[in-house]
XYZ file of C-alpha atoms in Angstrom:
555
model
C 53.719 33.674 -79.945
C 50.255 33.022 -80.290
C 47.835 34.351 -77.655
C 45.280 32.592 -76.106
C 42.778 34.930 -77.700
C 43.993 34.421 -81.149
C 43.201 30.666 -80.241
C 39.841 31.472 -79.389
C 39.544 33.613 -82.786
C 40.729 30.712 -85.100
C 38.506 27.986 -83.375
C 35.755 26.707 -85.284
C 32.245 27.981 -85.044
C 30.838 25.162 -83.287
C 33.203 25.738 -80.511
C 31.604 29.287 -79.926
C 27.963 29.195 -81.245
C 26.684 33.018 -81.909
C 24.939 34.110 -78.889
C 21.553 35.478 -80.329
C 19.599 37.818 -77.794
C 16.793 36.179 -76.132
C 13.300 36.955 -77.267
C 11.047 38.829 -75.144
C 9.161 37.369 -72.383
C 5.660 37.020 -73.318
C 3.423 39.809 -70.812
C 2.693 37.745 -67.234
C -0.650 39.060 -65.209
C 0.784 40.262 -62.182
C -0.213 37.544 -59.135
C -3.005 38.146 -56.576
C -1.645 39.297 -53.285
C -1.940 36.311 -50.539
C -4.797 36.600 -48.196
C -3.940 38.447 -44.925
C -4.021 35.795 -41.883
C -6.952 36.131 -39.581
C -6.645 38.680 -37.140
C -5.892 36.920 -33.837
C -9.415 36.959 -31.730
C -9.037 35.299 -28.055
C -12.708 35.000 -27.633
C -12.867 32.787 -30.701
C -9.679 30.967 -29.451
C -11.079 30.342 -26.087
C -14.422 29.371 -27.757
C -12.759 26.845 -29.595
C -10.709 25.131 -26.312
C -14.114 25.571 -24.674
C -15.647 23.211 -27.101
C -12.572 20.615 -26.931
C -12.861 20.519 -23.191
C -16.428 19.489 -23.321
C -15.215 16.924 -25.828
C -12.776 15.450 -23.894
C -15.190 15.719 -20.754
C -17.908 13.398 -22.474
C -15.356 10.468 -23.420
C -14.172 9.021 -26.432
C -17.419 7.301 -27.028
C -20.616 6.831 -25.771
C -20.407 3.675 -26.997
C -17.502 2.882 -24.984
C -18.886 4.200 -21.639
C -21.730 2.091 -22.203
C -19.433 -0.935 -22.214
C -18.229 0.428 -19.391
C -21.189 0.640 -17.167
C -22.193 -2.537 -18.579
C -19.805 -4.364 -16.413
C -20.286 -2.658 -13.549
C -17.630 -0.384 -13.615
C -17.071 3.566 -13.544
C -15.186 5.578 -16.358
C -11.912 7.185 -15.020
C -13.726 10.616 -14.566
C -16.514 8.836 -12.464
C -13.789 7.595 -10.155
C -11.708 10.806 -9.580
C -14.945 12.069 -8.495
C -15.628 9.713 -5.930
C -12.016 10.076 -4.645
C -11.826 13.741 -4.369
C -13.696 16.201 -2.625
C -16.305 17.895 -4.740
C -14.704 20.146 -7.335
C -11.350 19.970 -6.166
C -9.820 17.841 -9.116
C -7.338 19.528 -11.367
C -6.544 17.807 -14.081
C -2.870 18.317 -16.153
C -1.764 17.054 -19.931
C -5.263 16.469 -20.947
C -4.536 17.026 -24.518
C -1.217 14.969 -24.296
C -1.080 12.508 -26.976
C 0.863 10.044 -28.442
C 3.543 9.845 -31.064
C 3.672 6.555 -32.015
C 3.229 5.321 -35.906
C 2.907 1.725 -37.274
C -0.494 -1.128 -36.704
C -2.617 2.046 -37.517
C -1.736 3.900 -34.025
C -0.766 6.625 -37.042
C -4.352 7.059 -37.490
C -5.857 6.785 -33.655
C -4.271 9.901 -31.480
C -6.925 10.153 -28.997
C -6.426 13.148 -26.525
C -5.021 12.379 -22.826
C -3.613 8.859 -24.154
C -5.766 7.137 -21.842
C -4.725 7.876 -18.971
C -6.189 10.746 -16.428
C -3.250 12.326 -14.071
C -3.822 15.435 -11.530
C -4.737 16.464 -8.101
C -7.060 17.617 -5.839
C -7.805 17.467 -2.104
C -9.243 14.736 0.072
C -10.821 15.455 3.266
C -9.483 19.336 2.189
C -5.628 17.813 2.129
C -3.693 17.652 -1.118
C -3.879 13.883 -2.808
C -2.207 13.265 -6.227
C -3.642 10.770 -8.533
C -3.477 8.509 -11.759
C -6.496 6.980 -13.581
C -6.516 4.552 -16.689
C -9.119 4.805 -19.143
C -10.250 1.405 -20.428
C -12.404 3.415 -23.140
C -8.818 4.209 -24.791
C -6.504 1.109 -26.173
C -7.785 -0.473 -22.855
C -6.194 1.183 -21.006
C -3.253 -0.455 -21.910
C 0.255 2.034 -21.266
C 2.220 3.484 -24.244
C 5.198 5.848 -24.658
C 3.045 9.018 -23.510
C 0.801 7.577 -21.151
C 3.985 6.445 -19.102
C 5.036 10.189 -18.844
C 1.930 11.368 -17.546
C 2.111 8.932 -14.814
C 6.226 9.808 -14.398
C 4.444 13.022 -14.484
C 2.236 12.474 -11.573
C 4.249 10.654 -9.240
C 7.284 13.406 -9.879
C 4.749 15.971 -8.875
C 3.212 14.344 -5.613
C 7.193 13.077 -4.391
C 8.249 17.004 -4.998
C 4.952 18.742 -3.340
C 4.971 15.932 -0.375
C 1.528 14.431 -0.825
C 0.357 10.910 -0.975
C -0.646 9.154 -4.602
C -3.212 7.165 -5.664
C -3.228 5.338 -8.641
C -6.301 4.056 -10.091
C -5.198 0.428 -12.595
C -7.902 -0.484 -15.186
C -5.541 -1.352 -17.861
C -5.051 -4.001 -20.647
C -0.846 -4.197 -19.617
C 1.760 -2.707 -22.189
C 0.472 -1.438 -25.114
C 1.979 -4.137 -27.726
C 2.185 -1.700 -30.968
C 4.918 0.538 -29.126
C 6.921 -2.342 -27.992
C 10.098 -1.480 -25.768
C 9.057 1.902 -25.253
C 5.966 0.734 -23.234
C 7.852 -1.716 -21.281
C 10.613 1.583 -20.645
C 7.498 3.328 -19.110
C 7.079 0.821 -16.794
C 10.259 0.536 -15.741
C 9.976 4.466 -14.859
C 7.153 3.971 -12.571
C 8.271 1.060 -10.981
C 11.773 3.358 -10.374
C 9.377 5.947 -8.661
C 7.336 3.725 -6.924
C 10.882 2.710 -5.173
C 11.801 6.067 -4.758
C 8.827 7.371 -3.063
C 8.799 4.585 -0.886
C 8.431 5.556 2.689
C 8.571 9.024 1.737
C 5.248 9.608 0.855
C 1.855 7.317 0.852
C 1.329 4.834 -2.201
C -2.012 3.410 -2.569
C -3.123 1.050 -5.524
C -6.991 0.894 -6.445
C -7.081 -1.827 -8.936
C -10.652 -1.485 -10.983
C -9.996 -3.914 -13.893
C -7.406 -6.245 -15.530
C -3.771 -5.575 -14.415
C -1.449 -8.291 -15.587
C 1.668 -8.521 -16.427
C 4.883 -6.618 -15.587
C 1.464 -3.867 -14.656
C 1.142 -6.169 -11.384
C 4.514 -4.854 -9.889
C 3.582 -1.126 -9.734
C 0.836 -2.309 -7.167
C 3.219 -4.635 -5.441
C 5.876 -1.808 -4.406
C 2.839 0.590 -3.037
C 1.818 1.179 0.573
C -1.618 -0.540 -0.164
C -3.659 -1.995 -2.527
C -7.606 -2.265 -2.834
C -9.493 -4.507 -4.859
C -13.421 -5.217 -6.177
C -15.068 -8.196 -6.134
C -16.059 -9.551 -9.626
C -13.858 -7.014 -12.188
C -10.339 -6.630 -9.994
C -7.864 -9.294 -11.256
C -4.136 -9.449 -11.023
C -1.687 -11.886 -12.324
C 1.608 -11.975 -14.280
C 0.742 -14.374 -16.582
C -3.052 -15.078 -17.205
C -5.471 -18.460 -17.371
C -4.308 -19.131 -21.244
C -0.335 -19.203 -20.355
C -1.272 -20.852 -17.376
C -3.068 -23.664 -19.437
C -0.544 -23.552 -22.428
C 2.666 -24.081 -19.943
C 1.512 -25.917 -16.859
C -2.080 -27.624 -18.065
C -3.999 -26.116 -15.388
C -6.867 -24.839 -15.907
C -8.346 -21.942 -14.236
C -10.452 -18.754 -14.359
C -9.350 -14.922 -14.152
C -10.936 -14.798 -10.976
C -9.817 -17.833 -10.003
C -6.333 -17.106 -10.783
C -6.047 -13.076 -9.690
C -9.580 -12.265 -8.424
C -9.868 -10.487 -5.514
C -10.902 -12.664 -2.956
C -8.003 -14.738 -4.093
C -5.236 -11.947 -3.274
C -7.085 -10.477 -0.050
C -7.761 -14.209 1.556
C -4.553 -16.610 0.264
C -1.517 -14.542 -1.734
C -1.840 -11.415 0.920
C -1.334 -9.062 -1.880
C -4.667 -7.019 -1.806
C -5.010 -5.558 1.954
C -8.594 -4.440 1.290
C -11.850 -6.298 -1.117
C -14.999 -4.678 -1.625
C -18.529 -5.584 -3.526
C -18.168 -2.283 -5.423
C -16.503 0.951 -6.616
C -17.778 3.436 -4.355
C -18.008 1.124 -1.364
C -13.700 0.809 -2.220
C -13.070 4.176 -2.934
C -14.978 6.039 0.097
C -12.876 3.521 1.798
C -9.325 4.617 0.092
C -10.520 8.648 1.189
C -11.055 7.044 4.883
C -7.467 5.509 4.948
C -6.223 8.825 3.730
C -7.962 10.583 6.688
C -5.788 8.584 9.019
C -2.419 9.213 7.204
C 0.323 11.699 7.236
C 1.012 13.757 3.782
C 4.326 12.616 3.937
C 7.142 10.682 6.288
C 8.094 14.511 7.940
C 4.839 15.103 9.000
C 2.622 13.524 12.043
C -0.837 11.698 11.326
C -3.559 13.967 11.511
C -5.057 14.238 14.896
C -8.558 15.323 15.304
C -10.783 16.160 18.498
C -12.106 12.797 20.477
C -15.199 12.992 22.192
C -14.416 9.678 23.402
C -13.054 10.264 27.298
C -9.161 9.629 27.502
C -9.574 8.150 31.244
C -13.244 5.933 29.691
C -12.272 2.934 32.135
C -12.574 -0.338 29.941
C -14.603 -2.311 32.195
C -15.839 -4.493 29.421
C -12.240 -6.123 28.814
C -12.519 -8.116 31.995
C -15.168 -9.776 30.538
C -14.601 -10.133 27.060
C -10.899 -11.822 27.788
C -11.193 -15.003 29.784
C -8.407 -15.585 32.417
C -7.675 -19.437 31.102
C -4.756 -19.236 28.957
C -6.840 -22.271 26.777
C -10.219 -20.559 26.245
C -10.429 -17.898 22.625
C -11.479 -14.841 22.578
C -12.271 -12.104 20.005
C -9.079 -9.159 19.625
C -10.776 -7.314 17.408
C -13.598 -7.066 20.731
C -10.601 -5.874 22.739
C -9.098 -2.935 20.338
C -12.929 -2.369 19.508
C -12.998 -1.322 23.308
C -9.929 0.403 23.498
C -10.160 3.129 20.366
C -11.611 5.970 20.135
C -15.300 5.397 19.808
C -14.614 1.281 19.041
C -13.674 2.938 15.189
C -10.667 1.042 13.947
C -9.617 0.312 10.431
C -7.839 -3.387 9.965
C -5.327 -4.128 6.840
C -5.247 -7.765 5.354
C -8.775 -8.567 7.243
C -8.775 -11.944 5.540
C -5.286 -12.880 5.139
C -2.972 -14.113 7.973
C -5.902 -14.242 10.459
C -4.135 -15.466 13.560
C -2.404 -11.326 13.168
C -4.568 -8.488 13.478
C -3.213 -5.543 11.791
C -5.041 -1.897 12.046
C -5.000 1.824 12.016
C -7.164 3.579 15.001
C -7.295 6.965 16.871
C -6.279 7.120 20.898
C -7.429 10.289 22.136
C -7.679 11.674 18.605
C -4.259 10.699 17.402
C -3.101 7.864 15.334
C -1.536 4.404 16.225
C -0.742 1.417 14.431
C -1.995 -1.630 16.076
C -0.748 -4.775 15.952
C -2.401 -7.838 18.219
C -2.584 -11.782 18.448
C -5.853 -13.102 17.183
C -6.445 -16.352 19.480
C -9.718 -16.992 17.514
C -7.003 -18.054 14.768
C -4.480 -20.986 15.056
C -4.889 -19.490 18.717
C -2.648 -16.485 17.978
C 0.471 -18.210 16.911
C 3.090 -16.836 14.805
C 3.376 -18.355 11.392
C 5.158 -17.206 8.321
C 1.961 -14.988 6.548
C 1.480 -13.944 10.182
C 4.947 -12.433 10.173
C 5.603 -11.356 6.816
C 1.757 -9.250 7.580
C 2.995 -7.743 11.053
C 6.222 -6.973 9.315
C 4.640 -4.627 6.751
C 2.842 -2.958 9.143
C 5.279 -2.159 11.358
C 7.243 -1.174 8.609
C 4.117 1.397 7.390
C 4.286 2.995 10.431
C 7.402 3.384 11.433
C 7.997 5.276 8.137
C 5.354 7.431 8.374
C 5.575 8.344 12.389
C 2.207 6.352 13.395
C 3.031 4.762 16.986
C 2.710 1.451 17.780
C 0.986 -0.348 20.220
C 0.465 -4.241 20.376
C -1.277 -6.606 22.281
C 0.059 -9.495 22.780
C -1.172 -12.925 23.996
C 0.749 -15.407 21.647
C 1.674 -19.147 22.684
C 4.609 -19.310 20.498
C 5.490 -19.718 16.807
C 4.026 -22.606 15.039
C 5.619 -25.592 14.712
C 5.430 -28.054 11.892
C 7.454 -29.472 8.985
C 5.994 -27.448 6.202
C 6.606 -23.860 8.592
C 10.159 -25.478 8.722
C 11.309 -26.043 5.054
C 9.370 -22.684 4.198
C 11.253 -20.382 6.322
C 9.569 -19.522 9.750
C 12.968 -18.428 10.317
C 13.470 -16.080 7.922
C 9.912 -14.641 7.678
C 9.660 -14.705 11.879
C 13.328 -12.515 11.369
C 11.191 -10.154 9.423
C 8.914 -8.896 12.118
C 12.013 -9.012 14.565
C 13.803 -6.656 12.134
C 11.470 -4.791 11.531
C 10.472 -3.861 15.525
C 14.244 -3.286 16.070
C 14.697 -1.057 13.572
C 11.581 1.696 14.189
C 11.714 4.331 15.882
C 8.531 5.509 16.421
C 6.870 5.622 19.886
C 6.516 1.581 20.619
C 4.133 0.067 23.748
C 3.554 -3.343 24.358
C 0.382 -4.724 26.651
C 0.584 -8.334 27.089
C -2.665 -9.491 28.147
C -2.092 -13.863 28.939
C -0.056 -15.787 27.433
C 3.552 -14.554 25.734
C 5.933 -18.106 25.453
C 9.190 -18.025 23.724
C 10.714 -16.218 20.956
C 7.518 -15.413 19.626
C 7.561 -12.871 23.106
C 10.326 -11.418 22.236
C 9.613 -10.884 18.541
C 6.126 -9.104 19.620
C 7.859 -6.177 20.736
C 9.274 -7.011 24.084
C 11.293 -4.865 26.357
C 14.356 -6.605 25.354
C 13.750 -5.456 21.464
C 13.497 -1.888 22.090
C 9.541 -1.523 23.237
C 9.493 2.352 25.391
C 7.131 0.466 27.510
C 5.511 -2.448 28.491
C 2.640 -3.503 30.545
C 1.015 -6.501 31.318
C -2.456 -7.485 32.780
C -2.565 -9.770 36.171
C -3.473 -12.962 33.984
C 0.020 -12.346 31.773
C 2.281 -15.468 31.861
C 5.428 -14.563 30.156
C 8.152 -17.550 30.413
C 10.029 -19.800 27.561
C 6.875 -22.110 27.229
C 3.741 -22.811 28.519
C 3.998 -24.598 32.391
C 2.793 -28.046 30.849
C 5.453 -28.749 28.293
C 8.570 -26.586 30.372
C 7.292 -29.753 32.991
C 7.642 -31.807 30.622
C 11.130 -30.899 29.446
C 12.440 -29.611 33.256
C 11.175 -33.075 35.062
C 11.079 -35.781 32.409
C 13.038 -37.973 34.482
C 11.203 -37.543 37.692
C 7.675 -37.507 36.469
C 8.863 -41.043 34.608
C 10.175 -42.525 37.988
C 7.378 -41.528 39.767
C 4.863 -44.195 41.481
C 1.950 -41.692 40.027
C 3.159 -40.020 37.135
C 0.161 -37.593 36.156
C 0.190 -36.659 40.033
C 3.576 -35.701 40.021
C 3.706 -33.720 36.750
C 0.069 -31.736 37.968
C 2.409 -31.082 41.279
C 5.535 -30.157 39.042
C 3.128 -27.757 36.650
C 2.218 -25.998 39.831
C 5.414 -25.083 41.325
C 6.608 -24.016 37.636
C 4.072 -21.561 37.579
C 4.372 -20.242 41.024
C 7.556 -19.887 41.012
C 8.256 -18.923 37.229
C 5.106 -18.010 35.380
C 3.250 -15.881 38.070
C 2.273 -12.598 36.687
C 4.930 -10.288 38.658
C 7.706 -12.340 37.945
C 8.810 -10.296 34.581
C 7.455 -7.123 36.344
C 10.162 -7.849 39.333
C 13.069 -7.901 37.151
C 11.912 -4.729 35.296
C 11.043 -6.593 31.930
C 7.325 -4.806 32.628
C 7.122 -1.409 33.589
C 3.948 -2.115 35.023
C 0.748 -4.820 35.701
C -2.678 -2.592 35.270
C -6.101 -3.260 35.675
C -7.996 -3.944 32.347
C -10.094 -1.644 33.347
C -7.268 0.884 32.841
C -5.905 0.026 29.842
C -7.287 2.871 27.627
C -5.861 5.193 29.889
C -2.220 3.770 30.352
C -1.939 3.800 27.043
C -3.032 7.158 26.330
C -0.673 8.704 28.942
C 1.876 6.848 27.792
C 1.548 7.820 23.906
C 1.248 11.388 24.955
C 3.918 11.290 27.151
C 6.407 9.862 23.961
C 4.804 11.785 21.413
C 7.818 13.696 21.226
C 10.004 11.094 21.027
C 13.103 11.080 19.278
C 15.805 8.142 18.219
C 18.515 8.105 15.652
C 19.547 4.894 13.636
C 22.837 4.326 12.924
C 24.531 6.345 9.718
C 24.256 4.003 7.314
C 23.183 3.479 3.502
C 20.156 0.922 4.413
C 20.079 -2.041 6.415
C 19.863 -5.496 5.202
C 16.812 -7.151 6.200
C 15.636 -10.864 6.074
C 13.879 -11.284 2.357
C-alpha cells in the first residue's frame, strides 16, 4: 500500500516548490525611545482652569454682551448678581457642553451650553436658580442645557429651597430636534412635581415662546419687564399666516398685555433691577418649602395700634366706593403690603403682608372695581391665591364687602359657575389658619364663597355697618312683595316701607352674629388687633384632609 508520504514524494515539483532560506534582513537603526509624559504639576493645572474660569466669566463675546446691553437688558451673570446676596452665588456644570453634531453645532461647543444653573442665598436663605444666556444659540434649550436645568430643579426639590428661573431664550433649539423638545418635557415634569412643595418663580427677561411658555405657566409666579418680556405660543408671523391678524410681539405677549388682560404675569416692571429686587422681596415673605412657616421678623409696628383711620376711610352707605388697598394699607404692619396680579382682575385684591411680624395672605373686595363683585378673572385670581397659601402655611385673612357675583350673559356662557366653584374649592379645601372680617355689604353666594363660617372660616367678624343676607334690601323687596307693592295705591311708598322692615328685621348688623354665623361685631378701630389675637391664637393650628390621592377641582 502506498503511504501518504510516498504520495507526497512522487508529486510533481510544482506541488512542493523548494523552500530556499530567506535572505538576511538588511541592518534597522534601532528607534528613538518615546518622550516621557510631562510630569504631573498641579500649579500648572490649576493655572490653566484659572485662566478658563476667567474665560468663561467674561462671556462668549464682547460683541455679544454689547448686543446685549444694547437692548436694555443684563447678561445672565449680571442678573444672578442682582438676585443673590453679594458673593453668595455658586455656580455648578459650568464647563458642561453639548454633544450634538449636524447644521455645524459639530463645530460650536461653547462652555455652560447657555444656560447658568446654581445657588446661593437671598436675604442669607438658600435660593436655587436657572439663567439663559441669549449670548449662546439665543438662549434657545438643547439636549444639555435641559439637564442643567433637570439639574437645578432636582437639586432645590431635594435640599427644600425655592427656584427661580430666569427665561431669556429663543424656544427649542431646532438643530437637536426631539431631544430639545424631551428637555422640555423634563422641566415641565418637575415644575409639576415641585408644585406646592417648594416656591416656583418665573422672571421672564426676553423672548419665551413656544412650548418655553408652559414652564412659566405651572410656577408659583411670574414677573415680567416692560419693553423686552414677551410670551406667546405661537408668535405675530403664525398669527398673520393662520388667522390674518396682524399684530406686534408686544402686542401679542408683551407684558402689560399678560399682567393687565390674560392674568398670566402677576408682576410688570420698567426694568431689570426694579423686577428682580422685587423677586428677592417676595422671597423675604416666603417659606423655603411647604414644611416650614413664613419667616417672621420683629414688628415695630404696635399689635394693639387702634385703626382709627378705617372709620373714615370706609363710608357706612353700602352705595358709596372706597379704596381696599387704604384699608389693608392701615391694617399691616407699617401699611407695607405686597399685591399679586395688581392690574388684572381689579374688582379682587390679592396680597402678601406681615401682622405682628408674621405672614398672611390677604384676600379683599375692591369696590373701586365693578364695586367688588365676583366675576370669573376675579375668581380664577382669588383661587390661586388661596391656593399659594394654603400650600405653603401663609394664613388667610379676607375682607369682605362684595354685593354678589356678576350677572350678565357673557359671565353666563363663560362659566361663572365653574370659575366661582374654583375659589369655593379652593377655601374648602385649606387648611391653614382662615379669618374672615366682613366690613358692609356680603349678598348671596358670593358670601359664602368669600370664606364664610359655613365654608370652614376659624373665625369671623363683622363691623356694625355689615349687612349679610341673600341680596341687597331693594331687590329681596322686590322679589318678597312684588304683589303688594303692585296693588298698592302708592307703590314707591310702599316698597321704601317694605325695604325698611327687610332690613330691620333681616339685614341689621347682629342678625348673623345672633345665630352664631359671626363670632363677633368689633369696632374698626379694633380691627388690627382682633386679628392679630386671633392669628396668634391659631398659629398652631392643625387640620387633616381626607386620605385621598388628590381632589378633583373645577378646571
Amino acid at each position: 500500500m502506498t503511504t501518504f508520504d510516498e504520495l507526497l514524494a512522487d508529486s510533481p515539483a510544482s506541488l512542493s516548490p523548494p523552500v530556499t532560506p530567506p535572505a538576511a534582513a538588511p541592518a534597522v537603526p534601532p528607534a528613538a525611545a518615546p518622550a516621557a509624559p510631562p510630569e504631573p504639576d498641579l500649579r500648572r493645572a490649576t493655572d490653566e482652569l484659572q485662566r478658563l474660569k476667567e474665560e468663561l466669566s467674561r462671556g462668549p463675546d464682547p460683541e455679544a454682551t454689547r448686543r446685549q446691553h444694547a437692548k436694555g437688558k443684563l447678561t445672565a451673570p449680571e442678573r444672578l448678581e442682582l438676585l443673590f446676596d453679594e458673593g453668595t452665588f455658586t455656580e455648578i456644570e459650568p464647563l458642561r457642553r453639548h454633544r450634538a453634531s449636524g447644521f455645524g453645532l459639530e463645530a460650536r461647543k461653547p462652555h455652560g451650553d447657555g444656560v447658568v444653573i446654581g445657588w446661593g442665598l437671598v436675604h442669607g436663605r438658600t435660593v436655587f436658580a436657572y439663567a439663559h444666556d441669549f449670548r449662546v444659540f439665543g438662549g434657545a434649550l438643547g439636549e444639555a442645557h435641559a439637564e442643567k436645568i433637570h439639574k437645578v430643579l432636582d437639586l432645590a426639590e431635594a435640599a427644600g429651597a425655592p427656584v427661580v428661573g430666569l427665561s431669556d431664550g429663543a424656544g427649542a433649539r431646532i438643530q437637536e430636534g426631539v431631544t430639545a423638545l424631551a428637555g422640555y418635557g423634563g422641566i415641565f415634569r418637575r415644575n409639576t412635581r415641585a408644585s406646592g412643595v417648594i416656591p416656583q418663580i418665573s422672571v421672564i427677561l426676553g423672548p419665551c415662546a413656544g412650548g418655553a411658555a408652559y414652564s412659566p405657566a405651572l410656577t408659583d409666579f411670574v414677573f415680567m419687564v416692560r419693553g423686552t418680556s414677551q410670551m406667546f405660543i405661537t408668535g405675530p408671523d403664525v398669527v398673520q399666516a393662520v388667522t390674518g391678524e396682524q399684530i406686534t410681539h408686544d402686542g401679542l405677549g408683551g407684558a402689560d398685555v399678560h399682567a393687565g388682560v390674560s392674568g398670566v404675569s402677576g408682576f410688570v416692571y420698567d426694568d431689570e433691577a426694579e423686577c428682580l429686587a422685587d423677586v428677592r422681596h417676595l422671597l423675604s415673605l416666603l417659606p423655603q418649602n411647604n414644611r416650614e412657616l413664613p419667616p417672621a421678623v420683629r414688628a415695630d409696628d404696635p399689635a394693639d395700634r387702634r385703626t382709627e383711620a378705617l372709620t373714615s376711610l370706609v363710608p357706612a352707605g353700602s352705595q358709596q366706593a372706597y379704596d381696599m388697598r387704604a384699608v389693608i394699607e392701615e391694617i399691616v404692619d407699617d401699611g407695607d403690603y405686597f399685591e399679586v396680579h395688581e392690574a388684572w382682575a381689579r374688582n379682587v385684591v390679592c396680597a402678601l403682608a406681615r401682622l405682628d411680624g408674621h405672614v398672611v395672605g390677604i384676600v379683599a373686595n375692591q369696590p373701586t372695581a365693578l364695586a367688588g363683585v365676583l366675576d370669573i378673572h376675579g375668581s380664577e385670581k382669588a383661587a390661586r391665591f388661596v391656593q399659594f397659601c394654603d400650600a405653603f402655611n401663609i394664613p388667610l385673612v379676607t375682607l369682605v364687602d362684595v354685593p354678589g357675583f356678576l350677572p350678565g350673559v357673557d359671565q353666563e356662557h363663560n362659566g361663572i359657575i365653574r370659575h366661582g366653584a374654583k375659589l369655593l374649592y379652593a377655601y374648602c379645601n385649606a387648611t391653614v389658619p382662615r379669618i374672615s372680617l366682613v366690613l358692609r355689604k356680603a349678598y348671596g353666594g358670593a358670601y359664602i364663597v368669600m370664606d364664610s363660617r359655613s365654608i370652614g372660616a376659624d373665625l369671623s367678624f363683622a363691623w356694625p355697618t355689615n349687612e349679610i343676607a341673600v341680596m341687597g334690601a331693594e331687590g329681596a323687596a322686590n322679589v318678597v312683595f312684588r304683589r303688594e307693592i303692585a296693588a298698592s295705591d302708592d307703590p314707591e311708598a310702599t316698597r321704601s316701607r317694605l325695604i325698611k322692615e327687610y332690613k330691620s328685621e333681616l339685614m341689621h348688623p347682629y342678625y348673623a352674629a345672633e345665630r352664631g354665623l359671626v363670632d363677633d361685631v368689633i369696632d374698626p378701630a379694633d380691627t388690627r388687633g382682633t386679628l392679630i389675637r386671633a392669628l396668634a391664637m391659631l398659629r398652631r393650628k392643625h387640620a387633616a384632609l381626607p386620605e385621598r390621592k388628590h381632589g378633583n377641582p373645577p378646571m
